[in-house]
mmCIF file of C-alpha atoms in Angstrom:
data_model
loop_
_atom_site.group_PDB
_atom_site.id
_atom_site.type_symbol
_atom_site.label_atom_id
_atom_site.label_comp_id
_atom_site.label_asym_id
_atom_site.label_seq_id
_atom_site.Cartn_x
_atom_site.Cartn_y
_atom_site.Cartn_z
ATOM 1 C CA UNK A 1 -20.908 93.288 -82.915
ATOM 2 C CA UNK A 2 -20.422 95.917 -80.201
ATOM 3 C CA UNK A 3 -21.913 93.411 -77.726
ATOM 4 C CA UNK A 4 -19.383 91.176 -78.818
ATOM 5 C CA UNK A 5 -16.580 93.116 -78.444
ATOM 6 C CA UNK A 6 -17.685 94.611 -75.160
ATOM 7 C CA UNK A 7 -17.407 91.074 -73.749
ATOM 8 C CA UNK A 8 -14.093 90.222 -75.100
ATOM 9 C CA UNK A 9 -12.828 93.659 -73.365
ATOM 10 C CA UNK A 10 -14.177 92.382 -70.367
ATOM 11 C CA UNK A 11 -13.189 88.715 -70.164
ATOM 12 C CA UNK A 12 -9.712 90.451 -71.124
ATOM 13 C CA UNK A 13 -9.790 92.779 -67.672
ATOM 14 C CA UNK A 14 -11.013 89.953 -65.762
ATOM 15 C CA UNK A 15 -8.007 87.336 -66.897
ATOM 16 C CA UNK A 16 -5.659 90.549 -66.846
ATOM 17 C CA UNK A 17 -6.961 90.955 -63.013
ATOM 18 C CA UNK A 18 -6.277 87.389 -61.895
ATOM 19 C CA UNK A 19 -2.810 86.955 -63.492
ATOM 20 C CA UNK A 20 -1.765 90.775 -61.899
ATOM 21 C CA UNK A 21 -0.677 89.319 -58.438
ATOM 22 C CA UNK A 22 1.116 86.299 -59.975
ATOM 23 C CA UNK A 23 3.018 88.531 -62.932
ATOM 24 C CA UNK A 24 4.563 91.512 -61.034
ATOM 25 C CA UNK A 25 5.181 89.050 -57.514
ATOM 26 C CA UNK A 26 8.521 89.468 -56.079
ATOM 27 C CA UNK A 27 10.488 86.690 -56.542
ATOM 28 C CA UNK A 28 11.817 85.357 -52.414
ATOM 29 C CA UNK A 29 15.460 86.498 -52.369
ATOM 30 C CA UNK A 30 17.473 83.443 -51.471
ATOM 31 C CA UNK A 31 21.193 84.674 -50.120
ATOM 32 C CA UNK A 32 23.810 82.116 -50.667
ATOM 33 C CA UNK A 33 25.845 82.565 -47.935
ATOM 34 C CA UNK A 34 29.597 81.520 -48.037
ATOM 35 C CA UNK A 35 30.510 79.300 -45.268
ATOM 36 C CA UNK A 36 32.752 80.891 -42.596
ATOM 37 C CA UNK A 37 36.365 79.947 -42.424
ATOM 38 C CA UNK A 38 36.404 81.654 -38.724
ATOM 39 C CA UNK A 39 37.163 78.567 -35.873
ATOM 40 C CA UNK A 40 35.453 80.059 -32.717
ATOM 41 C CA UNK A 41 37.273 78.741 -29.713
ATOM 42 C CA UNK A 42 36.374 77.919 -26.177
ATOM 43 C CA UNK A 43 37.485 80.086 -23.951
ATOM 44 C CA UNK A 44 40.858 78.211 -22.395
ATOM 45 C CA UNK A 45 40.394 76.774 -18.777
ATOM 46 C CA UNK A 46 43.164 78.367 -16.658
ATOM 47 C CA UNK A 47 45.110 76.020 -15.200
ATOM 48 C CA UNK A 48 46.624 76.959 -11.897
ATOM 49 C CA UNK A 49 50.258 76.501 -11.466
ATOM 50 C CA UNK A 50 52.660 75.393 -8.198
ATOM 51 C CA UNK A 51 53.769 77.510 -6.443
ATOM 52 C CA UNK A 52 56.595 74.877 -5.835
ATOM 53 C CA UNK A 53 58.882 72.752 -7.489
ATOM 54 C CA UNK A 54 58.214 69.554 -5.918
ATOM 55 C CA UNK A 55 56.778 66.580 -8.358
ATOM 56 C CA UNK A 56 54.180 65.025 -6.300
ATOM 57 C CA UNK A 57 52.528 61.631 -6.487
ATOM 58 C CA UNK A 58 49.492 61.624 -8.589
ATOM 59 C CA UNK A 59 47.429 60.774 -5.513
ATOM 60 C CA UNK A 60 43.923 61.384 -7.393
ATOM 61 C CA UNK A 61 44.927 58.989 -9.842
ATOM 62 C CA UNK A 62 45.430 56.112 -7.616
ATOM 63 C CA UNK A 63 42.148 54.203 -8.007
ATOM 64 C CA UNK A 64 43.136 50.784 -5.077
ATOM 65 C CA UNK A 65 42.495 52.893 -1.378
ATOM 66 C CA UNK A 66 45.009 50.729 -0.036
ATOM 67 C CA UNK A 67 47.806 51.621 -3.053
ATOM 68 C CA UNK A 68 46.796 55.856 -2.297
ATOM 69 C CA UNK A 69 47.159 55.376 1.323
ATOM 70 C CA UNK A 70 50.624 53.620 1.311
ATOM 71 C CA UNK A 71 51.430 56.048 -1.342
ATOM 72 C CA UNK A 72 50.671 59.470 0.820
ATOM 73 C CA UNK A 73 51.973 57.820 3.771
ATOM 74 C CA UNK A 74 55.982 57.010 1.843
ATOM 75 C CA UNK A 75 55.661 60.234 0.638
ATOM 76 C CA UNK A 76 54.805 62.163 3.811
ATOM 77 C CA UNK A 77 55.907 59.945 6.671
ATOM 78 C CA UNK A 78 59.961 60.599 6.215
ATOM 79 C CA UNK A 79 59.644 64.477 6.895
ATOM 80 C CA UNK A 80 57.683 63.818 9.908
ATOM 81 C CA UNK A 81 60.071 61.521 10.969
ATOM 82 C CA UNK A 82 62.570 63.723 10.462
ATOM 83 C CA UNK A 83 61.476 66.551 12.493
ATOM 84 C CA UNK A 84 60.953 64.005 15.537
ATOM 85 C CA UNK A 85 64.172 63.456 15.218
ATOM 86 C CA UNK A 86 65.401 67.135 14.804
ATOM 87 C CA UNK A 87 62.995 67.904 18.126
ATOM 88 C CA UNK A 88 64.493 65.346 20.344
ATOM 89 C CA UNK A 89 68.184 66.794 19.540
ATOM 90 C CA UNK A 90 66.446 70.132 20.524
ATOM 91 C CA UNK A 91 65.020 68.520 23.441
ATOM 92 C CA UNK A 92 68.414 67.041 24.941
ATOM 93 C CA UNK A 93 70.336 70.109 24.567
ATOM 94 C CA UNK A 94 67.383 71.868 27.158
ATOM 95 C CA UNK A 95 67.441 68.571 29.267
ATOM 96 C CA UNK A 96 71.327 68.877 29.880
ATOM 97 C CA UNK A 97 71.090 72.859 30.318
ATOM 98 C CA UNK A 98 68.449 71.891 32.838
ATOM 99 C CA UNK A 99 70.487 68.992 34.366
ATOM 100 C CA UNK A 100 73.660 71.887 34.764
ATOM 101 C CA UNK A 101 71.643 74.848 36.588
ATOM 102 C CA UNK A 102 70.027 72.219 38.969
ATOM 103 C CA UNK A 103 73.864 71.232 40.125
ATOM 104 C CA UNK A 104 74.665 74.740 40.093
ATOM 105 C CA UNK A 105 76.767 74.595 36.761
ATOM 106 C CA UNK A 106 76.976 77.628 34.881
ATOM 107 C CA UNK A 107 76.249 76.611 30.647
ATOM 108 C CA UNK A 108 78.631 77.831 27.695
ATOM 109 C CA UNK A 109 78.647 80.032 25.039
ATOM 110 C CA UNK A 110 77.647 77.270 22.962
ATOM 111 C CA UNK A 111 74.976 76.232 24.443
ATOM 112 C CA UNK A 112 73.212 79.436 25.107
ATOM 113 C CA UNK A 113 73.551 80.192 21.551
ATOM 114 C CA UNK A 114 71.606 77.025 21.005
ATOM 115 C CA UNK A 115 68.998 77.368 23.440
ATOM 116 C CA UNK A 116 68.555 81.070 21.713
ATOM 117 C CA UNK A 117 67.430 79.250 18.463
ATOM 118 C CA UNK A 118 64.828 77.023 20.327
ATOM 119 C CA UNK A 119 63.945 80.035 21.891
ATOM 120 C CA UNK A 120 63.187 82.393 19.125
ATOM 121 C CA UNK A 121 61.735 79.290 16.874
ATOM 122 C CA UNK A 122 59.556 78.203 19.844
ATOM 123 C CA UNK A 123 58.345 81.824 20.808
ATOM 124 C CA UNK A 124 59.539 81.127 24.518
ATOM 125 C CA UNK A 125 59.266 84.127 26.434
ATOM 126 C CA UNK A 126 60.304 85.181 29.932
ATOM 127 C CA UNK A 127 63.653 84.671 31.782
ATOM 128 C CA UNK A 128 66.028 83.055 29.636
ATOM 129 C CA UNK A 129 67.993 79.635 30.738
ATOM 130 C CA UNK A 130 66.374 79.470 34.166
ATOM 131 C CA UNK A 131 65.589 75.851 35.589
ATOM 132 C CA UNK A 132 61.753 77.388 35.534
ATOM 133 C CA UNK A 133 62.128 78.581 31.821
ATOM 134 C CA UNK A 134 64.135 75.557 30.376
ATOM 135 C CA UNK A 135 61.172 73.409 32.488
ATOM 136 C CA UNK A 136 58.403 75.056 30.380
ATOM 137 C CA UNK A 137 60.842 74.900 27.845
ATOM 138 C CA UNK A 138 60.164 71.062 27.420
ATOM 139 C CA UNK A 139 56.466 71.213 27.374
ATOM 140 C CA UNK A 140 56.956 72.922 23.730
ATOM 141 C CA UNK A 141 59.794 71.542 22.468
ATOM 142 C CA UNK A 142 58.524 67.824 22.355
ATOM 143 C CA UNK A 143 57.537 65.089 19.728
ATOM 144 C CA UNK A 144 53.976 64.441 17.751
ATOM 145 C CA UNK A 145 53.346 61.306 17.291
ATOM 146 C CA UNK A 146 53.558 60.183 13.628
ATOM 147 C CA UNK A 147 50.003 58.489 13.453
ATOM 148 C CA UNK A 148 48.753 62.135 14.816
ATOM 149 C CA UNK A 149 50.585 63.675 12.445
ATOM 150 C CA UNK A 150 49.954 61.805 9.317
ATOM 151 C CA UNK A 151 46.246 61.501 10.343
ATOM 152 C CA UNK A 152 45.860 65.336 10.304
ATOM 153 C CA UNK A 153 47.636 65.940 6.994
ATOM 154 C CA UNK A 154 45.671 62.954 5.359
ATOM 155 C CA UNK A 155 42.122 64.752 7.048
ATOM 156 C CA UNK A 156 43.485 68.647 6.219
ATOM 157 C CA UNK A 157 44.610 67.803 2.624
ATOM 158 C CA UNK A 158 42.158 64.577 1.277
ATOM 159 C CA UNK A 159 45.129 61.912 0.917
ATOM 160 C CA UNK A 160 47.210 64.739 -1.057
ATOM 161 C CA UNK A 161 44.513 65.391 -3.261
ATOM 162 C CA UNK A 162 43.293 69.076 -2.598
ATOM 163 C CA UNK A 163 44.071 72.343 -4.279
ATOM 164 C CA UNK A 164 45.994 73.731 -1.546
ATOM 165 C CA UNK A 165 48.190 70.639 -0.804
ATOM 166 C CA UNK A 166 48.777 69.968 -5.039
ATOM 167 C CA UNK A 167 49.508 74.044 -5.289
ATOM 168 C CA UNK A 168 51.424 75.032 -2.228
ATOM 169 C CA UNK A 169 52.573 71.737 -0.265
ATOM 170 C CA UNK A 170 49.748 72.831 2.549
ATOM 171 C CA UNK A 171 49.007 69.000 3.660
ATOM 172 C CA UNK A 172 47.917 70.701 7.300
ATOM 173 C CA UNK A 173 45.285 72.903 6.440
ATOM 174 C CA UNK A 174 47.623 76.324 7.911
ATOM 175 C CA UNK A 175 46.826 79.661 7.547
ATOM 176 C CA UNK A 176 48.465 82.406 7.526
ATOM 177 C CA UNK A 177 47.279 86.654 7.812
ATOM 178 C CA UNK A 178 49.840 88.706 5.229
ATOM 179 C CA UNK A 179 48.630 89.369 1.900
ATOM 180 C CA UNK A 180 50.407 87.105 -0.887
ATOM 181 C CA UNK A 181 51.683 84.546 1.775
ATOM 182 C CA UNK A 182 49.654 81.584 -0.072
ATOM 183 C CA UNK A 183 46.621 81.178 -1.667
ATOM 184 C CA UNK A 184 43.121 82.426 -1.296
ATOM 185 C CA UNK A 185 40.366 80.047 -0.588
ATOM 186 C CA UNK A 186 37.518 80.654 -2.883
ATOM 187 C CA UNK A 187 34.863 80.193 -0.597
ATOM 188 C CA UNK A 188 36.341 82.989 1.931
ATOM 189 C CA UNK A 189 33.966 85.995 2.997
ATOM 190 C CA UNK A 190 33.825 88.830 1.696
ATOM 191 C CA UNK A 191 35.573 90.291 4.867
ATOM 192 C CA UNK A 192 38.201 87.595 5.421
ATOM 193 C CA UNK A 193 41.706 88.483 5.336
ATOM 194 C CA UNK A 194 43.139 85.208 5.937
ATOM 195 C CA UNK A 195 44.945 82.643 3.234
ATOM 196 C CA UNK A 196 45.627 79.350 3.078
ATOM 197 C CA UNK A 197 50.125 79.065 3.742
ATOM 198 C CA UNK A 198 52.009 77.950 0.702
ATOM 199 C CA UNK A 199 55.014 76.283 0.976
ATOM 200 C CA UNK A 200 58.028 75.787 -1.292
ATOM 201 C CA UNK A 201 58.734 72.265 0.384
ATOM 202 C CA UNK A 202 57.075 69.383 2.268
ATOM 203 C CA UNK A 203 59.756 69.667 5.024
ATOM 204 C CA UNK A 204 58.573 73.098 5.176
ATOM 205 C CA UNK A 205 55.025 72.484 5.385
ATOM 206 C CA UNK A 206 55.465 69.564 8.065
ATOM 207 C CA UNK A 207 57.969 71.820 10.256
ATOM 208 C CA UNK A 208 55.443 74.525 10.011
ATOM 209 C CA UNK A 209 52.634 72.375 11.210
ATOM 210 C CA UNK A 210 55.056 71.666 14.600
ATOM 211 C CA UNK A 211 55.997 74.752 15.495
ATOM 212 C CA UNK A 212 52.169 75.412 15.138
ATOM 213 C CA UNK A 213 51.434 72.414 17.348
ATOM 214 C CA UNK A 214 53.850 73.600 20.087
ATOM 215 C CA UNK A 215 53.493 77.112 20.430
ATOM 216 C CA UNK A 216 49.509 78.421 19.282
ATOM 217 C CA UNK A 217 47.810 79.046 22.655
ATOM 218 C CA UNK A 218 45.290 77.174 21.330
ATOM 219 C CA UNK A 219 46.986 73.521 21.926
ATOM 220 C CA UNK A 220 47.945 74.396 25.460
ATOM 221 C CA UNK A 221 45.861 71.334 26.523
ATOM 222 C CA UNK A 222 47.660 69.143 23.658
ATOM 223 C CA UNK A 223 50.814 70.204 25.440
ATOM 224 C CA UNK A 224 49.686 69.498 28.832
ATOM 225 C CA UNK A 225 48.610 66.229 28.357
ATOM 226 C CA UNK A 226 51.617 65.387 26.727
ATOM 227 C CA UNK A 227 53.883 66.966 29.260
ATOM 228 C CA UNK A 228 52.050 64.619 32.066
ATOM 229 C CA UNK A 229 52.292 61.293 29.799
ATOM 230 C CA UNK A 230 56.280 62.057 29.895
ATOM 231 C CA UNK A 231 55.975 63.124 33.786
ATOM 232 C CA UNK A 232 54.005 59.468 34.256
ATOM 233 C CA UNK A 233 56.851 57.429 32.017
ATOM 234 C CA UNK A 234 53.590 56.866 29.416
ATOM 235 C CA UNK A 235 54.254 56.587 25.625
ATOM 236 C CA UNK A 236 52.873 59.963 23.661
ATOM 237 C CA UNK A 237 49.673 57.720 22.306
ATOM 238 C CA UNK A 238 48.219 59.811 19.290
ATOM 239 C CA UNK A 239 44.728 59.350 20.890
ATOM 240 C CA UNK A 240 45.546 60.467 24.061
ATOM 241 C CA UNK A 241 46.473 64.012 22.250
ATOM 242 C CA UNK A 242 43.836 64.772 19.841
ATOM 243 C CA UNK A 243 41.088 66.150 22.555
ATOM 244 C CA UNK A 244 43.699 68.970 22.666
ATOM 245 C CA UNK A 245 43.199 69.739 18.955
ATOM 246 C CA UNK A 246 39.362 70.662 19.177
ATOM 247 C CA UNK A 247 40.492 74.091 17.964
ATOM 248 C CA UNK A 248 42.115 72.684 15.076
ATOM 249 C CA UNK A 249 38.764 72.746 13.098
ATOM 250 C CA UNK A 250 35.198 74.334 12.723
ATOM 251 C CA UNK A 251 34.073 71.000 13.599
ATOM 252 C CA UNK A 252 35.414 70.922 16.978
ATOM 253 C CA UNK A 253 34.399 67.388 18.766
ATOM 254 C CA UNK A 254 33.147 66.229 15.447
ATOM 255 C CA UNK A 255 36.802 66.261 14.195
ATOM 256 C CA UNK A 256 38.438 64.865 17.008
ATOM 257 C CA UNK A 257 36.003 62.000 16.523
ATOM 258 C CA UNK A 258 37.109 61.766 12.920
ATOM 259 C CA UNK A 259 40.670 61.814 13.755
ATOM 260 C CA UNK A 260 40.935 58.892 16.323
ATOM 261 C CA UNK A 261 38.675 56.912 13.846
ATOM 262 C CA UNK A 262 41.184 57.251 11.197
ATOM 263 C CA UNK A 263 44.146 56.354 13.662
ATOM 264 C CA UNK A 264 42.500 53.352 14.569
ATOM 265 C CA UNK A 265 41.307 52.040 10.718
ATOM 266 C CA UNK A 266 44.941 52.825 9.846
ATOM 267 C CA UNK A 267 47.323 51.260 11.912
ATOM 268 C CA UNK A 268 48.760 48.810 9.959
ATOM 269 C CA UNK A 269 50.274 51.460 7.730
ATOM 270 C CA UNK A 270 51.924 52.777 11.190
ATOM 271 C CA UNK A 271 53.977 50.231 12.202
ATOM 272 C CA UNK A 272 56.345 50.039 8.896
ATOM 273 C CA UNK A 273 59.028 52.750 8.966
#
């Protein structure tokens, strides 16, 4: 009997063993979580404002080459004209101050408050109103040629496209050296000062771009070579110019190069005014 009852105590230990882990096992804990009714948002994109009024032309949206190009050039091609036209006014009033002092004439009041505004815009220095001053007078205050013109701002700016022509009317690529005069190229060193001109009109950028082209010491030869096409009776061809602009750019010849290419491929836009 005691035998008996010895082995039920122990098959009763031995099942009690086995079932232990499975009885007093923690059940998992599964959370229930509440779904979130928090958005997270992207972080905004700034978009970078004018620093103008002017509506432009939606040049990057022009997919036909030949619609963009007509495009930039009606929307670009009237200032420049304009400021020819403004120069050669500027240029006659030297011509007939020039014309006076050779025949011993002496010139007005009028006039030499005039030439004082060519003066001071052209950065003319030395005697004033002299037949050798008004002389070197002309090699400044004289035309571009359109298709030189409207090559360079097409080159500087990518057919009105780029950040600095959509943002601050700079279709020329200027620069200019006093903090908050324009914008600040991203890609500038570290110990740059310089930023890219901003402009509050497209007459101001083009007029800009002249009085860049006719006084920087840097187009001397530009001016040169125009001065002897006039001396010679030649027209001002655009191509006969750009050597003179090999300063213009990093790229020196390479540029040139570029620009007379892009006079030639686009002459038939030229010839309609």
């Amino acid at each position: 009997m005691q035998v008996k009852l010895v082995k039920l105590v122990i098959w009763v230990v031995a099942l009690w063993a086995l079932a232990y882990p499975f009885v007093f096992m923690q059940a998992p804990v599964i959370e229930l979580k509440e779904e979130s009714s928090v958005v997270i948002k992207e972080p905004a994109v700034k978009v970078e404002q004018p620093l103008h009024t002017v509506v432009l032309p939606r040049f990057s949206e022009i997919k036909s080459t030949a619609k963009k190009k007509q495009q930039f050039f009606d929307f670009i091609k009237p200032h420049i004209i304009a400021e020819n036209k403004d120069i050669m006014q500027q240029r006659a009033s030297i011509e007939i101050a020039l014309m006076m002092l050779q025949f011993g004439e002496a010139l007005t009041p009028a006039q030499t408050d005039k030439l004082n505004v060519i003066y001071t815009h052209y950065r003319i220095k030395g005697e004033r109103y002299s037949v050798a001053s008004l002389s070197n007078a002309l090699t400044h205050v004289d035309v571009i040629p359109k298709e030189l013109a409207l090559m360079q701002a097409a080159n500087e700016s990518a057919w009105g496209t780029s950040r600095f022509a959509r943002i601050g009317l700079n279709f020329f690529g200027q620069w200019c050296y006093k903090k908050g005069c324009g914008m600040v190229p991203k890609r500038r060193d570290n110990e740059a000062e310089h930023e890219v001109a901003a402009f509050k009109s497209v007459r101001a950028a083009v007029k800009s771009y002249f009085r860049n082209i006719n006084t920087h010491d840097a187009y001397t030869g530009l001016r040169a070579k125009r001065a002897e096409l006039r001396a010679n009776k030649q027209p001002i061809d655009a191509t006969q110019l750009t050597a003179g602009l090999i300063a213009y750019s990093e790229r020196g010849e390479a540029y040139v190069n570029e620009l007379n290419d892009m006079i030639r491929h686009n002459k038939a836009y030229f010839d309609e005014d």
